[in-house]
XYZ file of N, CA and C in Angstrom:
786
model
N -68.568 29.155 -44.291
C -69.820 29.284 -43.555
C -70.124 28.099 -42.710
N -69.618 26.884 -43.171
C -69.875 25.734 -42.431
C -69.062 25.657 -41.085
N -67.803 26.280 -41.184
C -66.900 26.403 -40.060
C -67.574 27.302 -39.045
N -68.085 28.521 -39.390
C -68.746 29.344 -38.538
C -69.976 28.764 -37.927
N -70.757 27.957 -38.725
C -71.850 27.394 -38.025
C -71.560 26.332 -37.039
N -70.455 25.511 -37.301
C -69.863 24.649 -36.271
C -69.413 25.323 -35.072
N -68.805 26.423 -35.210
C -68.248 27.098 -34.038
C -69.401 27.774 -33.213
N -70.394 28.274 -33.941
C -71.701 28.836 -33.429
C -72.382 27.710 -32.548
N -72.487 26.560 -33.171
C -73.211 25.530 -32.588
C -72.513 25.063 -31.200
N -71.183 25.129 -31.240
C -70.341 24.751 -30.080
C -70.519 25.812 -28.880
N -70.477 27.064 -29.369
C -70.704 28.136 -28.467
C -72.017 27.954 -27.705
N -73.098 27.769 -28.459
C -74.434 27.591 -27.957
C -74.485 26.433 -26.987
N -73.730 25.330 -27.376
C -73.699 24.175 -26.631
C -73.033 24.539 -25.303
N -72.013 25.236 -25.237
C -71.203 25.566 -24.002
C -72.141 26.414 -23.008
N -72.787 27.289 -23.728
C -73.689 28.173 -22.877
C -74.763 27.400 -22.226
N -75.360 26.352 -22.914
C -76.254 25.530 -22.318
C -75.750 24.677 -21.191
N -74.560 24.294 -21.336
C -73.852 23.643 -20.223
C -73.576 24.399 -19.057
N -73.185 25.849 -19.281
C -72.905 26.753 -18.154
C -74.200 26.962 -17.455
N -75.314 27.509 -18.139
C -76.537 27.853 -17.489
C -77.336 26.527 -17.138
N -77.115 25.363 -17.584
C -77.782 24.188 -17.074
C -77.110 23.607 -15.843
N -76.141 24.279 -15.373
C -75.454 23.835 -14.192
C -75.288 25.169 -13.343
N -74.897 25.066 -12.034
C -74.739 26.176 -11.200
C -73.561 27.065 -11.544
N -72.636 26.669 -12.423
C -71.452 27.334 -12.690
C -71.589 28.726 -13.042
N -72.319 29.025 -14.087
C -72.493 30.408 -14.626
C -73.248 31.232 -13.528
N -74.177 30.846 -12.810
C -74.945 31.514 -11.881
C -73.919 31.963 -10.630
N -73.183 30.885 -10.183
C -72.214 31.196 -9.002
C -71.168 32.186 -9.562
N -70.667 32.008 -10.725
C -69.448 32.894 -11.212
C -69.993 34.330 -11.289
N -71.230 34.477 -12.003
C -71.839 35.826 -12.184
C -72.059 36.444 -10.748
N -72.657 35.753 -9.802
C -72.996 36.247 -8.493
C -71.714 36.578 -7.829
N -70.612 35.844 -7.698
C -69.442 36.186 -7.178
C -68.791 37.441 -7.702
N -68.719 37.394 -9.137
C -67.990 38.519 -9.662
C -68.890 39.851 -9.486
N -70.253 39.805 -9.546
C -71.007 41.048 -9.273
C -70.938 41.505 -7.878
N -70.869 40.605 -6.853
C -70.862 40.948 -5.566
C -69.474 41.513 -5.297
N -68.451 40.926 -5.606
C -67.145 41.449 -5.360
C -66.906 42.839 -6.117
N -67.350 42.844 -7.330
C -67.350 44.239 -8.073
C -67.957 45.264 -7.258
N -69.237 44.968 -6.921
C -69.966 45.949 -6.051
C -69.361 46.370 -4.793
N -68.773 45.307 -4.137
C -68.188 45.506 -2.835
C -66.902 46.241 -2.930
N -66.058 45.990 -3.989
C -64.824 46.832 -4.167
C -65.218 48.277 -4.637
N -66.348 48.400 -5.293
C -66.820 49.798 -5.834
C -67.146 50.519 -4.544
N -67.920 50.019 -3.673
C -68.392 50.802 -2.561
C -67.235 51.110 -1.589
N -66.210 50.184 -1.407
C -65.168 50.328 -0.566
C -64.283 51.464 -1.163
N -63.962 51.452 -2.399
C -62.990 52.450 -3.026
C -63.792 53.817 -3.036
N -65.104 53.707 -3.363
C -65.827 55.030 -3.434
C -65.857 55.649 -2.109
N -66.017 54.840 -1.008
C -65.996 55.404 0.350
C -64.711 56.143 0.642
N -63.565 55.473 0.313
C -62.315 55.930 0.516
C -62.024 57.268 -0.311
N -62.499 57.242 -1.450
C -62.497 58.485 -2.327
C -63.170 59.660 -1.723
N -64.477 59.414 -1.274
C -65.231 60.494 -0.566
C -64.525 61.028 0.556
N -64.047 60.081 1.429
C -63.326 60.499 2.680
C -62.176 61.429 2.325
N -61.320 60.883 1.414
C -60.080 61.674 0.995
C -60.519 62.828 0.393
N -61.471 62.991 -0.424
C -61.866 64.213 -1.046
C -62.256 65.426 -0.015
N -63.027 64.824 1.006
C -63.448 65.668 2.076
C -62.307 66.309 2.955
N -61.298 65.324 3.281
C -60.159 65.755 3.950
C -59.310 66.785 3.189
N -59.171 66.445 1.853
C -58.344 67.255 0.963
C -59.010 68.681 0.822
N -60.327 68.707 0.763
C -61.009 69.950 0.652
C -60.778 70.794 1.931
N -60.906 70.115 3.090
C -60.737 70.857 4.378
C -59.389 71.309 4.546
N -58.389 70.551 4.131
C -57.086 70.872 4.483
C -56.436 71.914 3.430
N -56.683 71.808 2.214
C -56.141 72.599 1.294
C -56.961 73.735 0.821
N -58.380 73.776 1.216
C -59.174 74.838 0.869
C -59.202 75.165 -0.667
N -59.231 74.206 -1.404
C -59.333 74.426 -2.808
C -57.972 74.444 -3.563
N -56.887 74.289 -2.831
C -55.495 74.229 -3.377
C -54.986 72.797 -3.522
N -53.945 72.635 -4.206
C -53.259 71.344 -4.188
C -53.895 70.393 -5.333
N -53.437 69.196 -5.491
C -53.909 68.248 -6.347
C -55.282 67.712 -5.970
N -56.137 67.493 -6.872
C -57.406 67.018 -6.503
C -57.510 65.518 -6.786
N -58.082 64.714 -5.931
C -58.320 63.277 -6.189
C -59.169 63.112 -7.366
N -58.839 62.207 -8.254
C -59.630 61.964 -9.448
C -60.491 60.689 -9.427
N -61.643 60.800 -10.038
C -62.449 59.511 -10.045
C -61.789 58.375 -10.789
N -61.063 58.670 -11.861
C -60.407 57.710 -12.653
C -59.379 56.984 -11.831
N -58.496 57.793 -11.214
C -57.384 57.282 -10.414
C -57.874 56.469 -9.184
N -58.841 56.979 -8.460
C -59.228 56.370 -7.388
C -60.220 55.228 -7.595
N -61.298 55.502 -8.213
C -62.441 54.510 -8.190
C -62.249 53.474 -9.493
N -62.115 54.072 -10.673
C -62.175 53.257 -11.695
C -61.000 52.279 -11.819
N -59.787 52.957 -11.660
C -58.510 52.226 -11.799
C -58.406 51.215 -10.468
N -58.866 51.779 -9.422
C -58.828 50.835 -8.181
C -59.650 49.689 -8.300
N -60.909 49.895 -8.701
C -61.788 48.757 -8.814
C -61.453 47.770 -9.926
N -61.000 48.246 -11.108
C -60.651 47.274 -12.032
C -59.372 46.532 -11.794
N -58.486 47.226 -11.118
C -57.311 46.465 -10.547
C -57.663 45.259 -9.730
N -58.561 45.591 -8.721
C -59.028 44.483 -7.809
C -59.773 43.453 -8.607
N -60.475 43.740 -9.670
C -61.231 42.731 -10.372
C -60.239 41.846 -11.274
N -59.129 42.536 -11.589
C -58.106 41.625 -12.348
C -57.635 40.547 -11.477
N -57.622 40.757 -10.218
C -57.162 39.680 -9.200
C -58.287 38.731 -9.083
N -59.506 39.179 -9.047
C -60.723 38.322 -8.952
C -60.763 37.374 -10.190
N -60.339 37.883 -11.434
C -60.244 37.074 -12.562
C -59.402 35.917 -12.418
N -58.363 36.019 -11.588
C -57.428 34.903 -11.231
C -58.228 33.814 -10.627
N -59.243 34.090 -9.907
C -59.913 32.987 -9.132
C -61.181 32.510 -9.950
N -61.703 33.429 -10.806
C -63.001 33.072 -11.397
C -62.803 32.204 -12.723
N -61.690 32.584 -13.406
C -61.580 31.935 -14.704
C -61.345 30.314 -14.618
N -60.690 29.918 -13.641
C -60.560 28.382 -13.548
C -61.963 27.731 -13.377
N -63.005 28.473 -12.782
C -64.245 27.869 -12.628
C -64.954 27.726 -14.132
N -64.684 28.601 -15.035
C -65.211 28.635 -16.365
C -64.496 27.627 -17.181
N -63.307 27.338 -16.981
C -62.513 26.382 -17.992
C -62.310 24.983 -17.490
N -62.572 24.779 -16.196
C -62.203 23.392 -15.658
C -63.007 22.292 -16.323
N -64.254 22.614 -16.800
C -65.076 21.628 -17.319
C -65.073 21.447 -18.880
N -64.464 22.456 -19.521
C -64.519 22.559 -20.974
C -64.302 21.213 -21.795
N -63.039 20.650 -21.308
C -62.785 19.261 -21.983
C -62.832 18.238 -20.907
N -62.595 18.475 -19.700
C -62.520 17.350 -18.713
C -63.941 16.687 -18.600
N -64.976 17.519 -18.542
C -66.401 16.970 -18.510
C -66.688 16.104 -19.697
N -66.224 16.594 -20.816
C -66.437 15.807 -22.130
C -65.782 14.455 -21.996
N -64.633 14.349 -21.403
C -63.927 13.106 -21.260
C -64.710 12.342 -20.160
N -65.073 12.956 -19.117
C -65.819 12.022 -18.047
C -67.093 11.544 -18.498
N -67.864 12.230 -19.276
C -69.046 11.742 -19.845
C -68.924 10.824 -21.113
N -67.714 10.822 -21.630
C -67.436 9.923 -22.772
C -67.909 10.484 -24.091
N -68.277 11.801 -24.024
C -68.632 12.595 -25.355
C -67.479 13.146 -26.192
N -66.316 13.081 -25.522
C -65.112 13.549 -26.145
C -64.774 12.707 -27.457
N -65.082 11.386 -27.362
C -64.836 10.614 -28.559
C -65.682 11.022 -29.675
N -66.997 11.418 -29.383
C -67.922 11.793 -30.430
C -67.343 13.100 -31.155
N -66.820 13.918 -30.341
C -66.214 15.237 -30.888
C -64.910 14.901 -31.763
N -64.143 13.994 -31.353
C -62.856 13.714 -32.082
C -63.187 12.944 -33.335
N -64.241 12.190 -33.399
C -64.617 11.425 -34.574
C -65.551 12.259 -35.546
N -66.005 13.332 -35.111
C -66.890 14.105 -35.984
C -66.235 14.936 -36.974
N -66.977 15.404 -38.041
C -66.344 16.185 -39.103
C -65.843 17.531 -38.632
N -66.094 17.912 -37.383
C -65.678 19.278 -36.867
C -64.123 19.126 -36.689
N -63.346 20.202 -37.103
C -61.872 20.188 -36.969
C -61.541 20.512 -35.524
N -60.395 20.266 -35.076
C -59.910 20.479 -33.781
C -59.812 21.976 -33.501
N -59.491 22.879 -34.504
C -59.431 24.280 -34.363
C -60.855 24.723 -34.062
N -61.938 24.178 -34.777
C -63.227 24.674 -34.553
C -63.788 24.255 -33.141
N -63.326 23.118 -32.684
C -63.694 22.622 -31.337
C -63.032 23.632 -30.249
N -61.785 23.914 -30.434
C -60.982 24.873 -29.538
C -61.696 26.238 -29.606
N -62.007 26.787 -30.812
C -62.532 28.116 -31.016
C -63.908 28.293 -30.327
N -64.758 27.129 -30.545
C -66.174 27.093 -30.008
C -66.044 27.165 -28.546
N -65.238 26.355 -27.807
C -65.271 26.418 -26.391
C -64.591 27.623 -25.839
N -63.491 28.045 -26.470
C -62.858 29.297 -25.945
C -63.802 30.498 -26.074
N -64.446 30.635 -27.353
C -65.319 31.759 -27.416
C -66.680 31.672 -26.461
N -67.060 30.481 -26.146
C -68.199 30.330 -25.322
C -67.800 30.733 -23.843
N -66.615 30.307 -23.380
C -66.236 30.753 -22.076
C -65.987 32.270 -22.108
N -65.376 32.866 -23.174
C -65.060 34.239 -23.050
C -66.214 34.976 -23.181
N -67.178 34.532 -23.911
C -68.442 35.386 -23.993
C -69.169 35.501 -22.624
N -69.040 34.396 -21.838
C -69.705 34.293 -20.498
C -68.900 35.355 -19.713
N -67.521 35.383 -19.762
C -66.797 36.351 -19.039
C -67.143 37.727 -19.401
N -67.345 37.913 -20.747
C -67.562 39.270 -21.095
C -68.991 39.713 -20.668
N -69.929 38.726 -20.498
C -71.230 39.068 -19.898
C -71.142 39.539 -18.484
N -70.177 38.820 -17.718
C -69.998 39.145 -16.288
C -69.502 40.648 -16.243
N -68.576 40.939 -17.114
C -68.028 42.337 -17.041
C -69.046 43.472 -17.358
N -69.875 43.034 -18.351
C -70.905 43.979 -18.822
C -71.933 44.169 -17.688
N -72.317 43.117 -17.025
C -73.346 43.286 -15.948
C -72.730 44.155 -14.829
N -71.510 44.060 -14.511
C -70.888 44.846 -13.327
C -70.655 46.245 -13.801
N -70.566 46.724 -15.070
C -70.341 48.060 -15.421
C -71.513 48.982 -15.183
N -72.681 48.371 -14.671
C -73.806 49.172 -14.221
C -73.311 50.201 -13.250
N -72.397 49.816 -12.286
C -71.904 50.636 -11.207
C -71.297 51.868 -11.846
N -70.524 51.819 -12.921
C -69.809 52.945 -13.670
C -70.788 53.841 -14.340
N -71.905 53.230 -14.943
C -72.946 53.977 -15.550
C -73.537 54.974 -14.568
N -73.811 54.393 -13.259
C -74.519 55.275 -12.302
C -73.490 56.364 -11.824
N -72.144 56.070 -11.886
C -71.193 57.047 -11.516
C -71.181 58.208 -12.534
N -71.330 57.865 -13.872
C -71.419 58.891 -14.927
C -72.689 59.800 -14.744
N -73.682 59.181 -14.329
C -74.982 59.754 -14.190
C -75.000 60.795 -12.970
N -74.479 60.406 -11.912
C -74.658 61.131 -10.755
C -73.447 62.034 -10.269
N -72.300 61.748 -10.853
C -71.106 62.522 -10.541
C -71.108 63.907 -11.050
N -70.722 64.800 -10.156
C -70.695 66.157 -10.618
C -69.747 66.399 -11.816
N -68.566 65.854 -11.699
C -67.624 65.837 -12.796
C -67.437 64.424 -13.268
N -68.107 64.055 -14.288
C -68.042 62.587 -14.828
C -66.552 62.268 -15.171
N -66.141 61.032 -14.894
C -64.824 60.594 -15.127
C -64.547 60.524 -16.660
N -63.333 60.392 -17.093
C -62.997 60.217 -18.481
C -63.286 58.709 -18.996
N -63.709 58.698 -20.221
C -64.174 57.319 -20.682
C -63.000 56.468 -21.149
N -61.855 57.191 -21.546
C -60.791 56.382 -22.040
C -60.114 55.372 -20.981
N -59.839 55.813 -19.784
C -59.401 54.742 -18.901
C -60.282 53.630 -18.495
N -61.701 53.967 -18.596
C -62.592 52.898 -18.394
C -62.568 51.827 -19.589
N -62.474 52.488 -20.781
C -62.519 51.557 -21.971
C -61.143 50.704 -21.918
N -60.071 51.285 -21.627
C -58.854 50.576 -21.596
C -58.741 49.610 -20.541
N -59.320 49.942 -19.303
C -59.409 48.997 -18.223
C -60.228 47.761 -18.563
N -61.420 48.163 -19.207
C -62.250 46.948 -19.539
C -61.534 46.102 -20.543
N -60.820 46.678 -21.438
C -60.110 45.870 -22.477
C -58.944 45.173 -21.840
N -58.343 45.746 -20.777
C -57.236 44.926 -20.010
C -57.900 43.676 -19.239
N -59.129 43.839 -18.762
C -59.779 42.809 -18.123
C -60.128 41.651 -19.118
N -60.555 42.082 -20.298
C -61.041 41.163 -21.300
C -59.725 40.486 -21.776
N -58.612 41.157 -21.941
C -57.500 40.399 -22.458
C -56.797 39.503 -21.342
N -56.730 39.984 -20.207
C -56.321 39.064 -19.092
C -57.234 37.781 -18.975
N -58.498 38.077 -18.984
C -59.391 36.942 -18.855
C -59.382 35.997 -20.072
N -59.113 36.554 -21.240
C -58.894 35.637 -22.444
C -57.608 34.807 -22.388
N -56.599 35.375 -21.851
C -55.311 34.641 -21.600
C -55.617 33.457 -20.569
N -56.241 33.789 -19.434
C -56.603 32.883 -18.404
C -57.400 31.750 -18.904
N -58.351 32.117 -19.758
C -59.327 31.063 -20.230
C -58.626 30.149 -21.311
N -57.716 30.802 -22.068
C -56.909 29.953 -23.048
C -56.072 29.002 -22.355
N -55.358 29.381 -21.352
C -54.416 28.482 -20.640
C -55.294 27.481 -19.925
N -56.377 27.890 -19.292
C -57.415 26.901 -18.627
C -57.880 25.892 -19.613
N -58.170 26.296 -20.775
C -58.748 25.367 -21.761
C -57.746 24.248 -22.150
N -56.428 24.750 -22.187
C -55.343 23.748 -22.460
C -55.207 22.757 -21.321
N -55.234 23.207 -20.168
C -55.147 22.377 -18.907
C -56.347 21.412 -18.900
N -57.435 21.787 -19.291
C -58.633 20.950 -19.254
C -58.582 19.812 -20.364
N -57.742 19.949 -21.314
C -57.543 18.818 -22.246
C -56.673 17.717 -21.829
N -56.062 18.011 -20.603
C -55.003 17.107 -19.998
C -55.611 16.117 -19.043
N -56.935 16.310 -18.613
C -57.422 15.482 -17.612
C -58.867 15.299 -17.729
N -59.518 14.388 -17.040
C -60.818 14.130 -17.107
C -61.593 14.598 -15.757
N -60.840 15.131 -14.881
C -61.218 15.564 -13.468
C -61.376 17.040 -13.563
N -62.557 17.572 -13.345
C -62.720 19.006 -13.251
C -61.855 19.671 -12.143
N -61.859 18.987 -10.984
C -61.195 19.624 -9.795
C -59.722 19.723 -10.085
N -59.195 18.641 -10.698
C -57.688 18.720 -11.007
C -57.409 19.764 -11.956
N -58.333 19.879 -13.132
C -58.198 20.898 -14.083
C -58.245 22.245 -13.460
N -59.188 22.591 -12.475
C -59.292 23.881 -12.034
C -58.181 24.207 -11.090
N -57.658 23.208 -10.278
C -56.639 23.431 -9.451
C -55.307 23.724 -10.172
N -54.889 22.910 -11.100
C -53.675 23.115 -12.025
C -53.810 24.416 -12.658
N -55.001 24.824 -13.149
C -55.148 26.030 -13.914
C -54.788 27.238 -13.016
N -55.408 27.229 -11.778
C -55.076 28.240 -10.805
C -53.729 28.318 -10.370
N -52.940 27.221 -10.160
C -51.649 27.131 -9.835
C -50.834 27.878 -10.915
N -50.943 27.416 -12.131
C -50.261 28.037 -13.268
C -50.460 29.487 -13.431
N -51.811 29.921 -13.282
C -51.956 31.350 -13.402
C -51.431 32.199 -12.247
N -51.472 31.590 -11.141
C -50.777 32.287 -9.875
C -49.330 32.406 -10.103
N -48.721 31.452 -10.615
C -47.348 31.563 -10.919
C -46.994 32.580 -11.880
N -47.734 32.609 -13.026
C -47.503 33.656 -14.056
C -47.841 35.055 -13.536
N -48.756 35.135 -12.626
C -49.137 36.412 -11.967
C -47.963 36.857 -11.163
N -47.460 35.973 -10.332
C -46.363 36.275 -9.475
C -45.111 36.764 -10.095
N -44.928 36.308 -11.380
C -43.701 36.838 -12.076
C -43.640 38.370 -12.257
N -44.871 38.978 -12.314
C -44.998 40.356 -12.446
C -44.299 41.117 -11.249
N -44.326 40.354 -10.063
C -43.783 41.018 -8.958
C -42.224 41.170 -8.953
N -41.521 40.508 -9.921
C -40.139 40.710 -9.987
C -39.689 41.935 -10.925
N -40.675 42.722 -11.375
C -40.341 43.920 -12.164
C -39.989 44.958 -11.238
N -38.550 44.995 -11.079
C -37.990 46.031 -10.229
C -36.848 46.701 -10.850
N -36.631 48.001 -10.721
C -35.461 48.747 -11.478
C -34.136 48.142 -11.067
N -34.081 47.545 -9.823
C -32.722 47.071 -9.447
C -32.570 45.648 -9.742
N -33.508 45.086 -10.471
C -33.436 43.616 -10.789
C -32.494 43.321 -11.950
N -31.969 42.116 -11.929
C -30.996 41.635 -12.964
C -31.682 41.373 -14.231
N -30.955 41.066 -15.305
C -31.471 40.818 -16.634
C -32.421 39.459 -16.681
N -31.961 38.489 -15.822
C -32.898 37.316 -15.832
C -34.154 37.687 -15.158
N -34.134 38.345 -14.023
C -35.418 38.760 -13.323
C -36.279 39.639 -14.153
N -35.632 40.625 -14.998
C -36.441 41.471 -15.744
C -37.139 40.507 -16.844
N -36.384 39.696 -17.468
C -36.996 38.845 -18.449
C -38.160 37.935 -17.884
N -37.942 37.576 -16.749
C -39.075 36.659 -16.200
C -40.252 37.549 -15.882
N -39.953 38.810 -15.315
C -41.089 39.758 -15.028
C -41.802 40.196 -16.242
N -41.167 40.200 -17.435
C -41.821 40.575 -18.669
C -42.781 39.632 -19.034
N -42.623 38.272 -18.552
C -43.602 37.309 -18.887
C -44.806 37.264 -17.955
N -44.771 38.065 -16.944
C -45.848 38.163 -15.959
C -46.975 39.016 -16.511
N -48.243 38.628 -16.368
C -49.288 39.379 -16.839
C -49.552 40.691 -16.201
N -49.104 40.861 -15.001
C -49.245 42.014 -14.208
C -48.441 43.117 -14.716
N -47.364 42.749 -15.355
C -46.404 43.896 -15.936
C -47.056 44.621 -17.084
N -47.940 43.996 -17.829
C -48.441 44.608 -19.002
C -49.859 45.104 -18.666
N -50.321 45.153 -17.407
C -51.606 45.545 -16.939
C -51.557 47.082 -16.712
N -50.573 47.605 -16.168
C -50.651 48.931 -15.567
C -50.926 49.991 -16.540
N -50.303 50.054 -17.625
C -50.559 51.148 -18.578
C -51.938 51.182 -19.123
N -52.488 49.979 -19.307
C -53.861 49.813 -19.927
C -54.806 50.373 -18.938
N -54.559 50.068 -17.537
C -55.456 50.640 -16.468
C -55.410 52.115 -16.359
N -54.306 52.741 -16.944
C -54.173 54.218 -16.783
C -54.730 54.759 -18.203
N -55.137 54.136 -18.966
C -55.761 54.720 -20.355
C -54.769 54.717 -21.386
N -53.596 54.036 -21.277
C -52.514 54.009 -22.241
C -52.484 52.679 -22.998
N -52.608 52.706 -24.355
C -52.651 51.434 -25.159
C -51.316 51.449 -25.710
N -50.442 50.434 -25.314
C -49.183 50.232 -25.851
C -49.112 48.920 -26.743
N -48.614 48.999 -27.942
C -48.632 47.932 -28.882
C -47.982 46.629 -28.309
N -46.884 46.801 -27.586
C -46.243 45.664 -26.999
C -47.075 44.966 -26.050
N -47.937 45.594 -25.194
C -48.830 44.991 -24.311
C -49.759 44.151 -25.076
N -50.379 44.696 -26.103
C -51.376 44.052 -26.932
C -50.803 42.733 -27.480
N -49.629 42.920 -28.021
C -48.888 41.816 -28.707
C -48.579 40.750 -27.631
N -48.292 41.118 -26.529
C -47.967 40.175 -25.562
C -49.168 39.302 -25.083
N -50.268 40.037 -24.841
C -51.511 39.388 -24.492
C -52.001 38.346 -25.597
N -51.916 38.859 -26.866
C -52.426 38.087 -28.069
C -51.494 36.941 -28.265
N -50.182 36.944 -28.081
C -49.265 35.923 -28.206
C -49.443 34.877 -27.195
N -49.648 35.304 -25.950
C -49.923 34.336 -24.845
C -51.255 33.604 -25.089
N -52.263 34.260 -25.643
C -53.524 33.552 -25.876
C -53.377 32.575 -27.026
N -52.649 33.053 -28.175
C -52.556 32.224 -29.347
C -51.693 31.051 -28.900
N -50.652 31.154 -28.203
C -49.824 29.980 -27.830
C -50.529 29.031 -26.928
N -51.306 29.492 -26.064
C -52.098 28.635 -25.129
C -53.148 27.822 -26.049
N -53.810 28.447 -26.962
C -54.721 27.772 -27.753
C -53.968 26.767 -28.721
N -52.812 27.162 -29.195
C -51.983 26.277 -29.979
C -51.696 24.967 -29.164
N -51.381 25.114 -27.923
C -50.934 23.855 -27.028
C -52.252 23.147 -26.832
N -53.456 23.773 -26.670
C -54.657 23.071 -26.624
C -55.083 22.324 -27.829
N -54.800 22.925 -28.995
C -55.064 22.311 -30.306
C -54.094 21.062 -30.453
N -52.851 21.163 -30.115
C -52.051 19.967 -30.099
C -52.427 18.846 -29.330
N -52.981 19.177 -28.079
C -53.292 18.172 -27.185
C -54.594 17.471 -27.757
N -55.495 18.289 -28.272
C -56.878 17.639 -28.722
C -56.503 16.854 -30.073
N -55.610 17.313 -30.819
C -55.293 16.689 -32.161
C -54.589 15.402 -31.907
N -53.714 15.308 -30.737
C -52.996 13.997 -30.444
C -53.984 13.065 -29.955
N -55.053 13.539 -29.190
C -56.017 12.605 -28.589
C -56.914 12.111 -29.795
N -57.065 13.008 -30.824
C -57.964 12.601 -31.868
C -57.319 11.388 -32.685
N -55.969 11.535 -32.976
C -55.260 10.428 -33.566
C -55.354 9.228 -32.855
N -55.153 9.330 -31.487
C -55.139 8.130 -30.698
C -56.563 7.442 -30.766
N -57.687 8.309 -30.903
C -59.012 7.731 -30.949
C -59.261 7.047 -32.209
């Protein structure tokens, strides 16, 4: 119970910091505006395609689906936006503590390093989850007004994919934040690492060699496609959870080494 109270107190502290500065408001506004923009853009293309298909096929041939066009398209775009948003959420987690000199208080407190890591990680992840929840209002309207409502499973797995990708990005960004006291440096390094890992997925090609395929498997993009289509594969979940745990382990080792030096 004491550990849970400590973690809860750290989560509350992180949220006070987020909403006590422009970070949370800027991140939520950027996310919501881009989500709405992609939603309107993809929806417009879907309507145009549906009209053209109806006029040319007169009811025959494959029909464009809301899940394939709108939901999958928007969520794919938002996965890219996650690449830019999450460094904003993680760059201050430990760097700001170091800059203000409060890191020493955390390191010498009775709170364990794992509790510190868990509290900061869950605080950032909860804010990211709030951003996703706010933007899903667009899909609620789609369900309400669509003549043929879309399937719920691709939406659920697509949101799960966004949460998993965001959790991996946040975990890695949290580790990077333990290495410096400068928020800008932490954010820039985090974005560079995330971009490199994202690009690895581009190497996933049937004609690629074994080395390229192995590197492509480490790319987060490789494990995103099935979830966006409504398919939950255990290997994808294991990959994301392993990536997340390993990043948090690195963050713990970094904090623990600094605690011993303190």
